[in-house]
C-alpha angles and dihedrals in degrees: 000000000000118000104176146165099188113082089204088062104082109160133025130232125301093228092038127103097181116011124174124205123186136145100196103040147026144224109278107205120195121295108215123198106210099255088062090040094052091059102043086055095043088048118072093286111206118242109248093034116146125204145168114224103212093191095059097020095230134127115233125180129196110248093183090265111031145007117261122206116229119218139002120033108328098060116112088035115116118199107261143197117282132258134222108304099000092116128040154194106256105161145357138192101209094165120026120182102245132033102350094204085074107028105053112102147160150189157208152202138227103220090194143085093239144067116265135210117220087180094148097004116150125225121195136190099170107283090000109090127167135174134214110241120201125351118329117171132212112193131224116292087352144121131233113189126206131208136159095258133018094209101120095203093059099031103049101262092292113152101222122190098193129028125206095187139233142246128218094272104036139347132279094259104029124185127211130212093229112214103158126356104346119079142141134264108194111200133178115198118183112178095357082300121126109233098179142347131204095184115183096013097168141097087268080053090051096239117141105258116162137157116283088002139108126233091223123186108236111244105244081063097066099140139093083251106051103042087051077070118077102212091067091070135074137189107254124201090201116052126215101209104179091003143089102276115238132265103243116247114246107228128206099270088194086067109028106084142134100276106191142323149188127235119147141015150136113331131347107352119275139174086016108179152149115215112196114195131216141172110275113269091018121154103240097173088114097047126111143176122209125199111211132196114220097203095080106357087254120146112248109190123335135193150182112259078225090069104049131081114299122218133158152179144186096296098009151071126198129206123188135193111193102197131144097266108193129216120288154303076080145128162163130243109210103220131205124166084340088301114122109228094183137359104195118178129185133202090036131345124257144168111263107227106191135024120048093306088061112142094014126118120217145241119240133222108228088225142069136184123229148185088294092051111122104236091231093064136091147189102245133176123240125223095266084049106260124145113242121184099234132200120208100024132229101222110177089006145096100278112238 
């Protein structure tokens, strides 16, 4: 078949199944952005495609294994398999609110400027293996995340790029929360080498896992060493799936405090609660509370700030966390960033042993409530800082 502009051209070449002849145009391919790119190389690409990248201006073609870039340079080079430390651990949702076999997640990060394959590549997480089957492309200076489903409404809205799959109990690369004993070691093996490692990543391991929120590397840690280190993550409210994670705020640790809370009263517990405080506008996505049990410095239930009951006034947001709170030697640890900005207990004071307040011993309020305690009332904090028994409280407002 001819398709021509020129009248002098009449017939097409004999070996040609489709020539084009023109002396005032060209052949225009398609000009793909990179979320549409992303998906036409992670979904069955057909040997002999040609594309133009528009983000790297580049033409790449399909060869039935790899791209291949077209032109300059970089031409004859196939996307291979990473080396030690080429692609990396970024974030991780080790305890979703909602039906964990769906909502756990993680990604990584390609450190280079080119494309990578993971065909064959391992992922572990202890006794849950799975391997990468088929091509699947990380692009330059650029993240894939894997779940068990891509369906968004069941999986949080999470886009995920590769899916391990789930039972009918968990999912088939469950993560534990790792209070005590149990933990996870996350592990990436190209090659039966070993790309990247996250051992211990767990509350016994002092990382900052929390409830509905991601334990996210910060972003001046992106290497196979630093994220191997704790203290370089943060439980974020807001998670960056497919993007750089972000630097945590600093907050104004002269204004940000546990406010008031309800523990005990009359009769069976009621309006227990724990009310956090923050200048008003303040970016809380890095912000945790920790319950803690003082019986043994174990951590009891955690959550994002993000993920609690908003209020506000004039100078103040609040922040509540209605939660059953049992009786004391008990307490909360007050999280930014993974750095504790109070661990206040009640009912005794005790050393935390797990979770981000590990090591630490804590402060005591100088007040309890008891079995005569009226269940509208509260322990709240004044504004120099002293403790008042309060009734009624003033849950989500100023305190008096």
């Amino acid at each position: 078949m001819l398709i021509t502009t020129n009248a002098d051209k009449e017939k097409p070449h004999p070996n040609s199944i489709l020539e084009l002849d023109a002396s005032r145009g060209a052949l225009i391919l398609p000009v793909i952005e990179k979320d549409s790119l992303d998906y036409i190389k992670q979904n069955n690409p057909v040997k002999g495609m040609i594309l133009f990248d528009n983000t790297k201006n580049q033409f790449i073609g399909f060869d039935g294994t790899s791209w291949v870039v077209f032109g300059g340079e970089n031409s004859t080079e196939k996307e291979a398999s990473p080396s030690e430390g080429e692609v990396i651990f970024t974030e991780f949702m080790v305890d979703p609110e909602g039906d964990e076999r769906f909502k756990e997640w993680f990604e990584v990060y390609n450190t280079t400027n080119r494309n990578l394959n993971l065909a064959k590549c391992v992922f572990s997480n202890n006794e849950y293996v799975f391997q990468i089957n088929g091509n699947l492309i990380i692009s330059a200076n650029d993240f894939l995340v894997f779940g068990a489903i891509e369906d968004k409404e069941k999986n949080g809205e999470i886009p995920v790029d590769y899916t391990y799959g789930y039972s009918n109990t968990t999912s088939n690369f469950n993560f534990t929360n790792g209070t005590t004993s149990n933990t996870n070691n996350v592990a990436l093996e190209c090659n039966k080498v070993l790309i990247d490692e996250v051992k211990n990543l767990s509350l016994s391991g002092k990382f900052p896992i929390s409830e509905g929120a991601t334990t996210s590397l910060k972003p001046d840690y992106f290497d196979s060493k630093a994220n191997d280190l704790p203290q370089n993550y943060y439980a974020s409210g807001n998670p960056t799936p497919k993007m750089m994670n972000i630097t945590p705020p600093v907050l104004d640790d002269n204004v940000i405090r546990i406010n008031e809370f309800h523990y005990k009263n009359k009769g069976s517990a009621k309006n227990e609660f724990v009310e956090i405080r923050v200048k008003k506008g303040s970016d809380v996505s890095a912000v945790s509370i920790y319950h803690y049990n003082g019986s043994d410095g174990d951590i009891i239930g955690k959550i994002g700030l993000s993920s609690t009951v908003k209020t506000a006034d004039a100078s103040y947001d609040y922040y509540v966390w209605k939660t059953p709170i049992q009786d004391g030697p008990d307490g909360f640890a007050l999280v930014n960033a993974n750095e504790v900005i109070e661990f206040l207990t009640y009912g005794g004071a005790f050393k935390a042993t797990t979770g981000p307040a590990s090591g630490m011993t804590s402060r005591l309020i100088p007040l309890e409530e008891n079995s005569l305690t009226p269940s509208t009332a509260s322990i709240s904090r004044t504004e120099d800082n002293q403790w008042q028994v309060t009734d009624p409280n003033t849950r989500g407002q100023a305190n008096f």
